[in-house]
Coordinates of C-alpha atoms and ligand atoms in Angstrom, one line a residue:
M6 CA 144.3 3.2 163.9
T7 CA 147.8 3.1 163.0
D8 CA 146.8 4.8 159.6
N9 CA 145.6 7.5 161.7
F10 CA 148.5 8.1 163.6
N11 CA 150.6 8.5 160.5
K12 CA 148.8 10.8 158.9
T13 CA 149.4 14.6 158.8
H14 CA 146.6 16.9 160.1
I15 CA 147.7 20.0 158.0
K16 CA 144.3 21.3 157.6
N17 CA 144.3 22.0 161.5
A18 CA 147.2 24.2 161.2
T19 CA 146.2 28.1 161.3
L20 CA 146.7 30.3 158.8
R21 CA 148.8 32.3 161.3
Q22 CA 151.3 29.4 162.0
L23 CA 151.9 28.9 158.0
Q24 CA 152.5 32.9 157.7
I25 CA 154.8 32.9 160.6
F26 CA 156.7 29.5 159.2
E27 CA 157.0 31.4 155.7
V28 CA 158.7 34.1 157.4
V29 CA 161.1 32.2 159.6
A30 CA 161.9 30.2 156.2
R31 CA 162.4 33.3 154.4
H32 CA 165.1 34.6 157.0
L33 CA 166.3 31.2 158.5
S34 CA 166.2 33.1 161.6
Y35 CA 164.0 33.3 164.5
T36 CA 165.1 36.6 165.7
R37 CA 164.6 38.3 162.6
A38 CA 161.3 36.6 161.8
A39 CA 160.0 37.8 165.4
E40 CA 161.1 41.4 164.5
D41 CA 159.4 41.2 161.0
L42 CA 156.2 40.0 162.5
Y43 CA 156.1 42.2 165.8
L44 CA 156.4 39.1 167.8
T45 CA 158.4 37.9 170.4
Q46 CA 161.0 35.1 169.5
P47 CA 159.3 32.5 172.2
T48 CA 156.1 33.1 170.5
V49 CA 157.2 32.5 167.5
S50 CA 159.0 29.1 168.4
I51 CA 155.9 28.0 170.0
Q52 CA 153.9 28.3 166.8
L53 CA 156.5 26.7 164.7
K54 CA 156.7 23.8 167.4
Q55 CA 152.8 23.2 167.2
L56 CA 153.0 23.5 163.4
A57 CA 155.9 20.7 163.4
D58 CA 153.8 18.4 165.7
I59 CA 150.6 18.9 163.4
V60 CA 152.8 17.8 160.5
G61 CA 154.4 15.2 162.3
M62 CA 158.0 15.7 161.4
P63 CA 160.5 18.3 162.1
L64 CA 160.3 21.5 159.8
L65 CA 163.8 23.2 160.5
E66 CA 167.0 21.7 161.9
Q67 CA 169.9 23.6 163.5
V68 CA 173.2 22.9 162.6
G69 CA 175.6 25.0 164.8
K70 CA 174.2 28.5 164.8
R71 CA 172.3 28.0 161.8
I72 CA 168.8 26.7 161.0
F73 CA 168.1 25.1 157.7
L74 CA 164.8 23.7 156.3
T75 CA 164.3 20.0 156.4
D76 CA 163.0 18.2 153.3
A77 CA 159.5 18.4 155.0
G78 CA 160.1 22.1 155.6
V79 CA 161.0 22.4 151.8
E80 CA 157.8 20.8 150.6
L81 CA 155.7 23.0 153.2
L82 CA 157.1 25.8 152.1
K83 CA 155.9 25.7 148.6
V84 CA 152.5 24.7 149.5
V85 CA 152.4 27.6 152.1
R86 CA 153.6 30.2 149.5
T87 CA 151.2 29.1 146.8
V88 CA 148.4 29.6 149.5
L89 CA 149.5 32.8 150.6
E90 CA 150.0 34.1 147.0
G91 CA 146.6 32.9 146.2
L92 CA 145.1 34.8 149.2
C93 CA 146.9 37.9 148.2
H94 CA 145.9 37.4 144.7
F95 CA 142.0 36.9 145.4
E96 CA 142.0 40.2 147.7
M97 CA 143.2 42.3 144.9
T98 CA 140.9 40.9 142.4
I99 CA 138.2 41.9 145.0
S100 CA 139.4 45.4 145.3
D101 CA 139.4 45.4 141.3
M102 CA 135.9 44.3 141.4
K103 CA 135.2 47.1 143.7
G104 CA 136.9 49.6 141.3
V105 CA 139.8 50.3 143.5
K106 CA 143.3 49.2 142.6
A107 CA 144.9 48.3 146.2
G108 CA 147.2 45.9 147.4
K109 CA 150.9 45.5 147.7
L110 CA 153.2 45.5 144.8
R111 CA 156.9 44.2 145.6
I112 CA 159.6 45.2 142.9
A113 CA 163.5 44.5 142.9
V114 CA 165.5 46.8 141.0
I115 CA 169.3 46.5 140.0
T116 CA 171.4 49.7 141.5
T117 CA 171.7 51.5 138.1
A118 CA 167.7 51.7 138.3
K119 CA 167.3 53.1 141.6
Y120 CA 167.6 56.4 140.4
F121 CA 164.9 56.0 137.7
V122 CA 162.4 53.9 139.2
P123 CA 161.7 55.6 142.3
R124 CA 160.8 58.8 140.3
L125 CA 158.2 56.6 138.4
L126 CA 156.8 55.4 141.6
G127 CA 155.8 58.9 142.4
P128 CA 153.2 59.5 139.7
F129 CA 152.0 55.9 139.8
C130 CA 151.4 56.1 143.5
E131 CA 149.4 59.3 142.9
R132 CA 147.6 57.6 140.3
Y133 CA 146.7 54.5 142.5
P134 CA 147.0 55.6 146.1
G135 CA 145.8 52.4 147.6
I136 CA 148.7 50.5 146.6
D137 CA 151.6 49.6 149.2
I138 CA 154.8 49.6 147.5
A139 CA 158.0 47.4 148.6
L140 CA 161.3 48.2 146.7
K141 CA 164.2 46.3 146.9
V142 CA 167.5 47.6 145.3
T143 CA 170.3 45.0 144.9
N144 CA 172.9 43.9 142.1
R145 CA 172.3 41.7 139.5
E146 CA 173.4 38.4 141.3
R147 CA 171.3 38.9 144.2
L148 CA 168.3 39.9 141.9
L149 CA 168.5 36.7 140.1
Q150 CA 168.6 34.6 143.3
R151 CA 165.3 36.5 144.4
L152 CA 163.6 36.0 140.9
E153 CA 164.7 32.2 141.6
E154 CA 163.0 32.4 144.9
N155 CA 159.7 34.1 143.7
E156 CA 160.2 37.0 146.3
D157 CA 158.8 39.7 144.4
D158 CA 156.3 40.8 141.7
L159 CA 158.6 42.4 139.2
Y160 CA 161.9 42.3 138.6
I161 CA 164.1 45.4 136.4
L162 CA 167.4 44.5 135.3
G163 CA 170.0 45.4 132.9
Q164 CA 170.8 41.8 131.2
P165 CA 168.3 39.0 131.4
P166 CA 170.0 35.6 131.7
E167 CA 169.6 32.7 129.7
H168 CA 169.0 29.9 132.2
L169 CA 166.2 31.3 134.0
D170 CA 162.5 30.8 132.4
M171 CA 161.1 34.2 132.6
W172 CA 158.8 36.7 130.7
V173 CA 161.1 39.6 129.9
E174 CA 160.6 42.9 128.0
P175 CA 163.0 45.7 127.3
F176 CA 161.5 49.1 128.2
L177 CA 164.4 51.7 128.3
E178 CA 167.9 52.5 127.1
N179 CA 170.4 52.1 129.4
P180 CA 173.5 53.5 128.0
M181 CA 176.7 52.7 129.7
V182 CA 179.5 55.6 129.3
V183 CA 183.1 56.3 130.5
L184 CA 183.5 58.4 133.4
A185 CA 186.8 60.4 134.7
S186 CA 187.3 63.5 136.9
H187 CA 186.5 66.5 134.8
N188 CA 190.0 67.8 135.2
H189 CA 191.4 64.2 133.9
P190 CA 193.9 64.9 130.7
L191 CA 191.7 62.8 128.5
A192 CA 188.7 64.8 129.2
G193 CA 187.4 66.7 126.3
Q194 CA 189.5 64.6 123.9
K195 CA 188.0 63.2 120.7
N196 CA 187.5 59.4 119.9
I197 CA 189.9 58.0 122.5
S198 CA 190.7 54.5 121.8
A199 CA 189.4 51.7 123.8
A200 CA 193.1 50.1 124.2
R201 CA 194.1 53.8 125.4
I202 CA 191.3 53.6 128.0
A203 CA 191.9 50.3 129.2
Q204 CA 195.5 51.2 130.4
E205 CA 193.9 54.0 132.8
P206 CA 193.5 52.9 136.5
F207 CA 190.0 51.2 136.6
L208 CA 187.5 51.7 139.7
M209 CA 185.2 48.5 139.3
R210 CA 182.1 47.5 140.9
E211 CA 181.9 44.0 143.2
S212 CA 181.3 40.9 141.5
G213 CA 178.0 39.9 140.8
S214 CA 177.2 43.3 139.3
G215 CA 175.8 43.4 135.7
T216 CA 177.7 46.7 135.4
R217 CA 181.1 45.1 136.0
L218 CA 179.8 42.1 133.7
A219 CA 179.1 44.4 130.9
T220 CA 182.3 46.5 131.5
E221 CA 184.7 43.3 131.4
N222 CA 182.9 41.9 128.3
F223 CA 183.2 45.0 126.6
F224 CA 187.3 44.9 126.8
H225 CA 187.3 41.1 126.6
E226 CA 185.5 41.1 123.0
R227 CA 188.4 43.6 122.1
G228 CA 191.2 41.5 123.4
L229 CA 191.9 43.8 125.8
T230 CA 192.8 43.6 129.8
I231 CA 191.7 46.4 132.1
N232 CA 194.0 47.9 134.6
F233 CA 192.0 47.2 137.6
R234 CA 192.8 49.7 140.4
M235 CA 190.0 49.1 143.4
E236 CA 186.7 47.4 143.8
L237 CA 183.8 49.4 145.4
G238 CA 180.6 48.1 146.1
S239 CA 178.2 51.0 145.2
N240 CA 177.8 53.4 142.2
E241 CA 177.9 56.4 144.4
A242 CA 181.1 55.4 146.0
I243 CA 182.6 54.9 142.4
K244 CA 181.4 58.5 141.5
Q245 CA 183.0 60.0 144.6
A246 CA 186.3 58.1 143.7
V247 CA 186.1 59.2 140.2
A248 CA 185.4 62.6 141.2
G249 CA 188.6 62.4 143.7
G250 CA 190.6 61.3 140.9
L251 CA 191.4 57.7 141.9
G252 CA 190.7 56.6 138.4
I253 CA 187.9 56.3 135.7
T254 CA 185.2 54.0 135.7
V255 CA 182.3 52.6 133.2
L256 CA 178.5 53.2 134.8
S257 CA 175.4 53.6 133.5
A258 CA 174.7 57.0 132.5
H259 CA 171.2 57.1 134.5
T260 CA 173.5 57.0 137.5
L261 CA 174.3 60.6 136.8
A262 CA 171.0 62.1 137.0
L263 CA 170.3 64.5 139.8
E264 CA 173.7 64.2 140.7
K265 CA 175.7 66.8 142.5
S266 CA 179.0 65.1 141.9
A267 CA 178.3 65.2 138.0
D268 CA 179.7 68.4 137.6
E269 CA 183.0 67.0 139.0
L270 CA 182.7 64.2 136.5
A271 CA 183.4 64.2 132.5
I272 CA 182.1 61.5 130.1
L273 CA 185.0 60.5 128.0
D274 CA 184.4 60.1 124.3
V275 CA 185.9 56.6 123.5
E276 CA 185.1 54.5 120.6
G277 CA 182.7 51.7 121.1
F278 CA 181.0 54.0 124.0
P279 CA 178.3 54.3 125.0
I280 CA 177.4 50.6 125.4
R281 CA 174.0 50.5 124.3
R282 CA 172.1 48.6 126.7
Q283 CA 168.4 48.2 127.8
W284 CA 166.6 47.9 131.1
Y285 CA 164.4 44.8 131.0
V286 CA 161.3 44.3 133.1
A287 CA 160.7 40.7 134.0
Y288 CA 158.9 37.9 136.1
S289 CA 158.9 34.4 136.2
T290 CA 156.8 32.5 133.8
G291 CA 155.3 30.6 136.7
K292 CA 153.7 33.7 138.2
Q293 CA 150.4 34.9 137.8
L294 CA 150.9 38.7 137.8
S295 CA 148.4 40.6 140.3
V296 CA 145.9 43.1 139.2
V297 CA 148.4 45.7 140.7
A298 CA 151.5 44.5 139.0
K299 CA 149.6 44.5 135.6
A300 CA 149.2 48.0 136.4
F301 CA 152.6 48.9 137.0
L302 CA 153.9 47.1 134.0
E303 CA 151.8 49.0 131.8
F304 CA 152.5 52.2 133.5
L305 CA 156.4 51.4 133.2
Q306 CA 155.7 50.7 129.5
K307 CA 153.8 53.8 128.9
E308 CA 155.6 56.6 131.1
S309 CA 159.4 55.3 131.1
K310 CA 160.7 57.0 128.1
P311 CA 159.0 60.5 128.6
M312 CA 159.9 60.5 132.1
A313 CA 163.7 59.5 131.4
E314 CA 163.8 62.3 128.8
R315 CA 162.4 64.8 131.5
Y316 CA 164.8 63.7 134.2
M317 CA 167.8 63.7 132.0
Q318 CA 166.9 67.2 130.4
G319 CA 170.3 69.4 130.4
M320 CA 172.5 66.5 131.5
P321 CA 175.5 67.4 129.4
G322 CA 177.0 64.5 127.6
F323 CA 174.3 62.2 128.1
P324 CA 173.8 60.1 125.1
S325 CA 170.0 60.3 123.7
L326 CA 167.4 57.8 124.2
E327 CA 166.8 57.1 121.0
N328 CA 165.9 53.8 120.3
E329 CA 162.1 52.6 120.7
P330 CA 161.8 50.1 123.5
G331 CA 162.6 46.8 121.7
K332 CA 160.2 43.5 121.4
K333 CA 159.7 41.0 123.9
I334 CA 162.6 38.1 123.8
K335 CA 162.0 34.7 124.1
S336 CA 164.1 32.8 126.2
K337 CA 165.4 29.4 125.3
S338 CA 162.8 28.1 127.6
G339 CA 160.1 29.8 125.7
N340 CA 158.8 33.0 127.4
K341 CA 155.4 33.8 127.1
K342 CA 153.4 36.5 128.5
N343 CA 150.9 35.1 130.9
Ligands
PGA419 P1 174.5 46.0 138.7 O1 173.6 45.7 137.5 O2 173.4 47.0 139.7 O3 174.2 44.7 139.2 O4 175.4 46.4 138.4 C1 173.3 46.9 136.7 C2 173.2 46.6 135.1 O5 173.1 45.2 134.8 O6 172.6 47.2 134.2

């Protein structure tokens, strides 16, 4: 009798309640969850209350205006995510059995790749029209958080961290160049020293940005300190400010693609530049890639280089993409291709 009283009858929960719980737990907000689900806020609250009754413990708690997951909520969320992912995977396997690649593909990319990846998605969607894509563009720090939280299928980033257990492979060069306004006194000069460049007023991305990290490392390794002028939160804002003569910057050369302001900018010839970096595609090792994600991965590996060469054609000063995509790297935690 008592035993039965203490037992959690989670099997009585409906799939809908679990879905609602997952969305609320992701946003930690009833309002945003209700918006996402096209439900009213009271409906969301009632469903969660019923779920908590079934579990026999609170799943969320409110402190001030913020809500948090309780320990029971954290445990339930792990289970719910596994269940929902399993169902999603099953759906895609069935589509594949039927010979149709259909389903959802969630990709998160760092800001420098936002010029390139959407261009690649065009032909990909043409080949697989049944695929529904969600593309999130964010900076490196936020992207790594998403990877840890397992929010997306695939991630595109400029510098894989060592501490995360993930499968990662370079797929395209991502050269970083020094940009100045086209009428800057250093524009057109040859072999400018890094020390000279460090004296120029620098426009930098926000901290947490991979672009900023790579720039700081470059100067730090040479024992130089950047003459920091201003922080701006996007590549576009930086390019405009550079074109306006506020200072110089270091950005991925891909940010110049298809860009009108590119005519107002000059790539400076500085020793040690371009910084030769790569873009990497990654996913967490625990993840079982969906059929759709595998199709995109293959497409990316095969089509990136020809596509980049096409979209960069005629871009004055753009460094050539001469490196072959490198090899898969194994992190300390032992990356494996699943
Ligand atoms: P960011 O990353 O968008 O965080 O600057 C770019 C990169 O690491 O190449």
